[in-house]
Coordinates of C-alpha atoms and ligand atoms in Angstrom, one line a residue:
M1 CA -2.2 31.2 -6.3
T2 CA 1.2 33.0 -7.2
E3 CA 2.3 32.0 -3.5
E4 CA 1.4 28.4 -4.2
I5 CA 3.7 28.5 -7.4
N6 CA 6.7 30.2 -5.5
N7 CA 6.4 27.7 -2.8
L8 CA 6.6 25.0 -5.3
V9 CA 9.7 26.6 -7.1
E10 CA 11.3 26.8 -3.8
R11 CA 10.5 23.2 -2.8
D12 CA 11.7 22.0 -6.1
A13 CA 15.0 23.7 -5.7
A14 CA 15.5 22.4 -2.1
L15 CA 14.5 18.8 -3.3
E16 CA 17.0 18.8 -6.2
E17 CA 19.8 20.1 -3.9
I18 CA 19.0 17.2 -1.4
A19 CA 18.8 14.6 -4.1
A20 CA 22.1 15.8 -5.8
R21 CA 24.1 15.9 -2.4
L22 CA 23.0 12.4 -1.3
G23 CA 23.2 11.0 -4.8
V24 CA 19.6 9.7 -5.0
R25 CA 17.7 9.6 -8.3
A26 CA 14.8 12.2 -8.4
E27 CA 12.6 12.2 -11.4
R28 CA 9.7 14.3 -12.7
G29 CA 7.0 13.5 -14.9
R30 CA 5.9 10.2 -13.6
R31 CA 2.3 8.9 -12.9
F32 CA 0.7 6.5 -10.5
A33 CA -0.8 4.8 -13.5
E34 CA 2.7 3.5 -14.1
L35 CA 3.5 2.7 -10.5
T36 CA 0.3 1.1 -9.1
S37 CA -1.1 -2.5 -10.1
L38 CA -4.6 -0.9 -11.0
R39 CA -2.8 1.0 -13.5
V40 CA -4.9 4.3 -12.8
G41 CA -3.9 7.7 -11.3
G42 CA -2.5 11.3 -11.9
A43 CA 0.8 12.8 -12.1
I44 CA 3.2 12.9 -9.2
D45 CA 5.5 15.9 -8.8
W46 CA 8.5 14.0 -8.0
V47 CA 9.5 10.2 -7.6
I48 CA 12.7 9.7 -5.3
S49 CA 14.2 6.2 -5.6
P50 CA 16.8 5.5 -2.7
T51 CA 18.7 2.1 -3.4
T52 CA 20.0 1.4 0.2
E53 CA 18.5 1.6 3.6
E54 CA 20.9 4.3 4.8
E55 CA 20.3 6.5 1.7
A56 CA 16.5 6.2 2.2
A57 CA 16.6 7.1 6.0
A58 CA 18.9 10.1 5.1
I59 CA 16.7 11.3 2.5
V60 CA 13.5 11.5 4.6
Y61 CA 15.3 13.1 7.3
E62 CA 16.3 16.0 4.9
L63 CA 12.8 16.1 3.3
D64 CA 11.3 16.2 6.6
Q65 CA 13.7 19.0 7.9
A66 CA 13.0 20.9 4.6
G67 CA 9.1 20.5 5.4
I68 CA 8.6 18.6 2.0
G69 CA 5.8 16.3 2.2
W70 CA 6.5 12.5 1.1
R71 CA 4.8 9.2 1.0
A72 CA 6.5 5.8 0.7
L73 CA 5.3 3.4 -2.2
G74 CA 6.3 -0.3 -2.6
S75 CA 5.0 -1.9 -5.7
G76 CA 1.5 0.1 -5.5
S77 CA -0.4 -3.2 -5.5
N78 CA -2.6 -1.9 -2.5
V79 CA -3.2 1.7 -3.4
L80 CA -5.7 3.6 -5.6
A81 CA -4.4 6.8 -6.3
D82 CA -7.1 9.5 -7.6
D83 CA -6.6 10.9 -11.2
H84 CA -5.5 14.6 -10.1
D85 CA -2.0 16.0 -9.8
H86 CA -0.5 14.7 -6.8
H87 CA 1.8 17.6 -5.2
Y88 CA 4.0 15.8 -3.2
V89 CA 7.1 13.4 -3.3
V90 CA 6.7 9.7 -3.8
L91 CA 9.7 7.7 -2.2
N92 CA 9.6 4.6 -4.5
M93 CA 10.9 1.9 -2.3
S94 CA 10.8 -1.0 -4.9
E95 CA 14.5 -0.3 -5.8
M96 CA 15.9 -0.7 -2.6
K97 CA 16.2 -4.5 -2.8
G98 CA 19.3 -5.2 -1.0
E99 CA 20.2 -8.9 -0.4
V100 CA 18.6 -11.6 1.7
R101 CA 20.6 -12.6 4.5
I102 CA 20.0 -16.0 6.1
E103 CA 21.5 -17.0 9.3
G104 CA 20.1 -20.2 11.1
D105 CA 16.4 -19.4 11.2
H106 CA 16.7 -15.7 11.2
V107 CA 16.1 -13.8 7.6
S108 CA 17.0 -10.0 7.2
V109 CA 15.8 -8.5 4.1
S110 CA 15.3 -5.0 3.0
A111 CA 11.9 -3.2 2.3
G112 CA 12.3 -2.9 -1.4
Y113 CA 12.8 -6.7 -1.8
S114 CA 10.0 -8.8 -3.5
L115 CA 7.6 -10.7 -1.1
P116 CA 7.1 -13.5 -3.7
R117 CA 10.8 -13.6 -4.2
L118 CA 11.5 -13.9 -0.5
C119 CA 9.0 -16.7 0.0
I120 CA 10.9 -18.8 -2.7
D121 CA 14.2 -17.9 -1.2
V122 CA 13.2 -19.0 2.4
A123 CA 11.4 -22.2 1.1
R124 CA 14.4 -23.2 -0.6
A125 CA 16.5 -22.6 2.6
G126 CA 14.1 -24.9 4.4
L127 CA 12.5 -22.1 6.5
S128 CA 8.7 -22.3 7.0
G129 CA 6.3 -19.4 8.3
I130 CA 5.6 -17.4 5.1
E131 CA 4.8 -19.9 2.2
G132 CA 1.0 -18.9 2.5
L133 CA 2.0 -15.4 1.4
G134 CA 3.8 -16.7 -1.8
G135 CA 1.2 -15.2 -4.1
I136 CA 1.0 -11.9 -2.8
P137 CA 2.4 -9.3 -5.2
G138 CA 4.3 -6.3 -3.6
T139 CA 7.4 -5.6 -1.6
V140 CA 8.5 -6.7 2.0
G141 CA 7.9 -3.2 3.2
G142 CA 4.3 -2.8 2.0
A143 CA 3.7 -6.2 3.3
L144 CA 5.0 -5.2 6.7
F145 CA 3.0 -1.9 6.6
M146 CA -0.3 -3.6 5.8
N147 CA 0.5 -6.9 7.8
A148 CA -0.1 -8.9 4.6
G149 CA -1.6 -12.3 5.1
A150 CA -3.2 -15.2 3.4
Y151 CA -3.9 -18.9 3.8
G152 CA -3.1 -18.9 7.6
H153 CA 0.1 -16.8 7.5
E154 CA 0.5 -13.1 8.4
I155 CA 3.8 -11.4 8.1
G156 CA 3.6 -9.7 11.5
T157 CA 3.6 -13.0 13.5
V158 CA 7.1 -13.9 12.0
T159 CA 8.6 -10.4 12.4
E160 CA 11.4 -10.1 15.0
T161 CA 12.5 -6.7 14.5
V162 CA 11.6 -3.9 11.9
R163 CA 14.1 -1.4 10.8
V164 CA 12.8 2.2 10.7
A165 CA 14.2 5.5 9.7
R166 CA 14.7 7.7 12.5
E167 CA 16.6 11.1 12.5
G168 CA 18.5 10.1 9.6
K169 CA 19.4 6.7 11.0
V170 CA 18.4 3.1 10.5
V171 CA 16.8 2.1 13.8
D172 CA 15.8 -1.3 15.0
V173 CA 12.2 -1.6 16.6
A174 CA 11.0 -4.9 18.3
G175 CA 8.2 -6.7 16.3
E176 CA 6.3 -7.4 19.6
S177 CA 6.1 -3.5 20.2
I178 CA 4.0 -3.3 17.0
K179 CA 0.3 -3.9 16.8
W180 CA -0.2 -6.4 14.0
N181 CA -4.0 -6.1 13.2
Y182 CA -6.1 -7.5 10.1
R183 CA -4.5 -5.8 7.1
H184 CA -3.6 -2.8 9.5
T185 CA -0.5 -2.1 11.8
S186 CA 0.4 0.6 14.4
F187 CA 2.9 2.0 12.0
K188 CA 2.1 5.7 11.4
D189 CA 2.0 7.6 8.2
G190 CA 5.5 9.3 8.0
E191 CA 7.2 6.3 9.4
L192 CA 9.6 4.7 6.9
L193 CA 10.2 0.9 7.0
L194 CA 13.7 0.2 5.8
G195 CA 13.8 -3.7 6.4
A196 CA 13.2 -6.5 8.7
T197 CA 14.5 -9.6 10.4
L198 CA 11.9 -12.6 10.4
R199 CA 12.3 -15.6 12.5
L200 CA 11.2 -18.6 10.9
T201 CA 10.8 -22.4 11.5
P202 CA 13.1 -25.0 10.0
D203 CA 11.2 -27.6 7.9
D204 CA 11.5 -29.8 4.8
A205 CA 12.3 -27.6 1.8
E206 CA 10.1 -29.9 -0.4
Q207 CA 7.0 -29.9 1.9
I208 CA 7.3 -26.1 2.5
K209 CA 7.4 -25.8 -1.5
A210 CA 4.3 -28.1 -1.6
R211 CA 2.4 -26.0 0.6
M212 CA 3.4 -22.7 -1.2
D213 CA 2.3 -24.3 -4.5
D214 CA -0.9 -25.3 -3.1
A215 CA -1.7 -21.9 -1.8
K216 CA -0.9 -20.5 -5.1
K217 CA -2.9 -22.9 -7.0
R218 CA -5.9 -22.0 -4.8
R219 CA -5.2 -18.4 -5.5
L220 CA -5.3 -19.0 -9.3
A221 CA -8.5 -20.9 -9.0
T222 CA -10.5 -18.3 -7.2
Q223 CA -8.9 -14.9 -8.2
P224 CA -8.7 -13.0 -11.4
H225 CA -5.3 -13.8 -12.8
G226 CA -3.4 -11.4 -15.1
S227 CA -5.9 -8.6 -14.6
R228 CA -5.1 -5.0 -13.1
S229 CA -6.4 -5.1 -9.8
A230 CA -5.4 -4.1 -6.1
G231 CA -6.4 -7.6 -4.5
C232 CA -9.5 -7.4 -2.2
F233 CA -10.9 -3.8 -2.4
F234 CA -12.6 -4.2 1.1
K235 CA -12.0 -5.9 4.2
N236 CA -14.1 -8.8 5.4
P237 CA -16.7 -7.3 7.8
P238 CA -15.7 -8.7 11.5
A239 CA -19.3 -9.5 12.5
S240 CA -20.3 -11.3 9.3
T241 CA -20.0 -15.0 8.9
I242 CA -19.5 -14.7 5.2
G243 CA -16.6 -12.9 3.3
T244 CA -17.2 -9.4 1.4
G245 CA -16.6 -11.3 -2.1
K246 CA -19.5 -13.6 -1.4
I247 CA -21.8 -10.5 -0.2
I248 CA -21.2 -8.6 -3.3
D249 CA -21.7 -11.9 -5.5
E250 CA -24.9 -12.7 -3.9
M251 CA -26.2 -9.2 -4.8
G252 CA -25.6 -10.0 -8.3
M253 CA -22.7 -7.6 -8.8
K254 CA -20.2 -9.6 -10.6
G255 CA -19.5 -8.0 -14.1
Q256 CA -21.1 -4.7 -13.0
R257 CA -19.1 -1.9 -15.0
R258 CA -18.4 1.9 -14.3
G259 CA -16.6 3.0 -17.4
S260 CA -13.2 1.6 -17.2
A261 CA -13.8 -0.3 -13.9
V262 CA -15.6 -3.7 -13.3
V263 CA -16.3 -5.8 -10.9
S264 CA -14.4 -9.0 -11.5
P265 CA -16.6 -12.0 -12.8
V266 CA -14.1 -14.3 -10.9
H267 CA -14.0 -12.6 -7.5
A268 CA -16.6 -10.1 -6.5
N269 CA -14.3 -8.4 -3.9
F270 CA -12.0 -7.5 -6.8
I271 CA -12.3 -4.4 -8.9
V272 CA -10.3 -4.5 -12.0
T273 CA -9.6 -1.8 -14.5
E274 CA -9.6 -2.0 -18.3
G275 CA -8.1 0.0 -21.3
E276 CA -5.2 2.3 -22.1
N277 CA -7.0 5.4 -20.2
A278 CA -8.5 3.8 -17.3
R279 CA -9.6 6.2 -14.7
A280 CA -9.4 6.0 -10.8
E281 CA -12.6 7.8 -10.6
D282 CA -14.4 4.9 -12.5
A283 CA -12.9 2.5 -9.8
L284 CA -13.9 4.8 -6.9
A285 CA -17.5 5.4 -8.3
L286 CA -18.0 1.6 -8.6
A287 CA -16.4 0.9 -5.3
E288 CA -19.0 3.5 -3.8
E289 CA -22.0 1.9 -5.5
I290 CA -21.0 -1.3 -3.9
R291 CA -20.6 0.2 -0.3
E292 CA -24.0 1.9 -0.8
R293 CA -25.9 -1.4 -1.9
V294 CA -24.3 -3.5 0.9
R295 CA -25.3 -0.6 3.4
R296 CA -28.8 -0.4 2.0
E297 CA -29.3 -4.2 1.6
Q298 CA -27.4 -5.9 4.2
G299 CA -27.0 -3.2 6.8
I300 CA -23.0 -3.6 6.6
E301 CA -20.5 -0.7 6.4
L302 CA -17.7 -2.0 4.3
E303 CA -14.2 -0.7 5.0
Y304 CA -11.5 -0.3 2.3
E305 CA -8.7 -2.6 2.3
V306 CA -7.1 -0.7 -0.7
E307 CA -5.6 2.5 0.3
L308 CA -7.3 5.7 -1.2
W309 CA -4.6 8.3 -2.0
R310 CA -6.2 11.7 -2.7
A311 CA -4.4 14.5 -4.6
N312 CA -6.0 16.9 -2.4
P313 CA -7.1 16.1 1.2
E314 CA -10.8 16.2 1.8
P315 CA -11.5 19.7 3.5
P316 CA -12.1 19.3 7.2
I317 CA -15.6 19.1 8.2
D318 CA -16.6 22.4 9.8
T319 CA -18.3 21.3 13.1
E320 CA -18.0 24.8 14.7
E321 CA -21.2 26.8 15.0
P322 CA -21.3 29.8 12.8
P323 CA -20.1 33.0 14.6
P324 CA -23.3 34.8 15.8
T325 CA -24.3 37.6 13.4
E326 CA -24.4 40.9 14.9
K327 CA -27.8 42.5 15.3
K328 CA -28.0 45.7 13.4
E329 CA -30.4 48.1 14.8
Ligands
LIG401 C1 -3.7 -9.8 -7.2 C2 -3.5 -9.2 -5.7 C3 -3.7 -10.1 -4.7 C4 -3.5 -9.6 -3.5 N1 -3.8 -10.5 -2.4 C5 -3.4 -10.4 -1.1 C6 -3.4 -11.1 -0.2 O1 -3.9 -12.2 -0.3 N2 -3.3 -10.6 1.3 C7 -2.9 -9.4 1.5 O2 -2.7 -9.0 2.5 N3 -2.8 -8.5 0.4 C8 -3.0 -8.9 -0.9 N4 -2.8 -7.9 -1.9 C9 -2.6 -6.6 -1.6 C10 -1.1 -6.0 -1.7 O3 -0.3 -7.0 -2.5 C11 -0.4 -6.3 -0.3 O4 -1.0 -5.2 0.8 C12 1.1 -5.8 -0.4 O5 1.7 -6.3 0.9 C13 1.3 -4.3 -0.6 O6 2.7 -4.1 -1.0 P1 3.2 -3.0 -1.8 O7 4.6 -3.0 -1.9 O8 2.6 -3.2 -3.1 O9 2.7 -1.9 -1.1 P2 2.1 -0.5 -1.8 O10 0.8 -0.9 -2.3 O11 3.1 0.2 -2.5 O12 1.8 0.3 -0.2 C14 0.7 -0.2 0.6 C15 1.1 0.6 1.9 O13 2.2 0.3 2.4 C16 3.1 1.6 2.7 N5 4.4 1.3 2.3 C17 4.9 0.6 1.4 N6 6.2 0.4 1.5 C18 6.6 1.0 2.7 C19 7.6 1.3 3.4 N7 8.8 0.9 2.9 N8 7.7 2.1 4.5 C20 6.5 2.7 5.0 N9 5.2 2.4 4.4 C21 5.2 1.8 3.2 C22 2.5 2.5 1.4 O14 2.6 4.1 1.9 C23 1.0 2.2 1.7 O15 0.4 2.8 2.8 C24 -3.1 -8.3 -3.3 C25 -2.9 -7.6 -4.3 C26 -3.2 -7.9 -5.6 C27 -3.0 -7.0 -6.7

């Protein structure tokens, strides 16, 4: 215990020195409940908010050199962080907005820029390819990391290069070298995405806007609006002809409640939280109840689309045989 406290004291001193030297804001006392769209989750030791790509690249290099654990967070619209104290650094990327640069059909944008905002900007410039994503909350960095998609568009298919942090520098990675799967990419944990250059297709601005408005309208008609959610909680099962929302709905689980968490009456694949003191524990328990019933009644193993951030990683499962006990004569 004492050793742990000493380590944290040393870590805090090192972190304060790095943040001061690089001129990056570092704060204590923030909670995931303020930083995620589900509005749940416990205290975070440190939140660091870089404002430029160069600053972000430099800070993660220094943190890695000092052996200080960190995780990148965009708008927190796809994260369920548990209620415990999270003893690591959250790199808050949502303040690294930068400016959108449009040259012909190429669009360069920083990771902290808002995805809905970008969709509006490029539609106005007469560039098509991401208008289906216009209603997805979050940052460009989060969208790239998750390969966000909706209504026939996925960000990965239009990404020419991604800028990542390597050895303290901003480095270009070709979009085609990345695996863009269904809500999953080959980016590793510990890879910080700084920005991207998208290649879009010139089209009539009015028509692009009409398609974007249509996608937003369909979203409004089928998803809870103004509630605290993280979007679809589970992925659609690959082998099933019907989506997860319909599967859960057909089991009669809409409106099912666990404390402060409810299966949305509008869309059964959305878990929404309610109340001032909503708890991640409730959302997790409800999610596990859904998975258990779908497993039992449909034989389907639902996979989380939302990311679960545990304060304390699960202890590794001990698969080794216990050592043989010595026979005492
Ligand atoms: C109402 C609602 C509707 C939604 N609808 C859709 C939908 O239709 N389609 C869809 O795909 N998603 C949807 N989502 C989920 C979510 O909006 C997307 O996944 C979004 O792209 C996440 O962006 P974010 O900035 O909030 O990422 P966060 O939730 O902050 O982070 C998500 C992941 O990305 C990582 N990350 C974030 N930024 C960086 C970075 N700069 N570098 C490295 N890693 C990073 C985080 O570590 C985390 O692993 C919805 C969510 C809500 C609340």
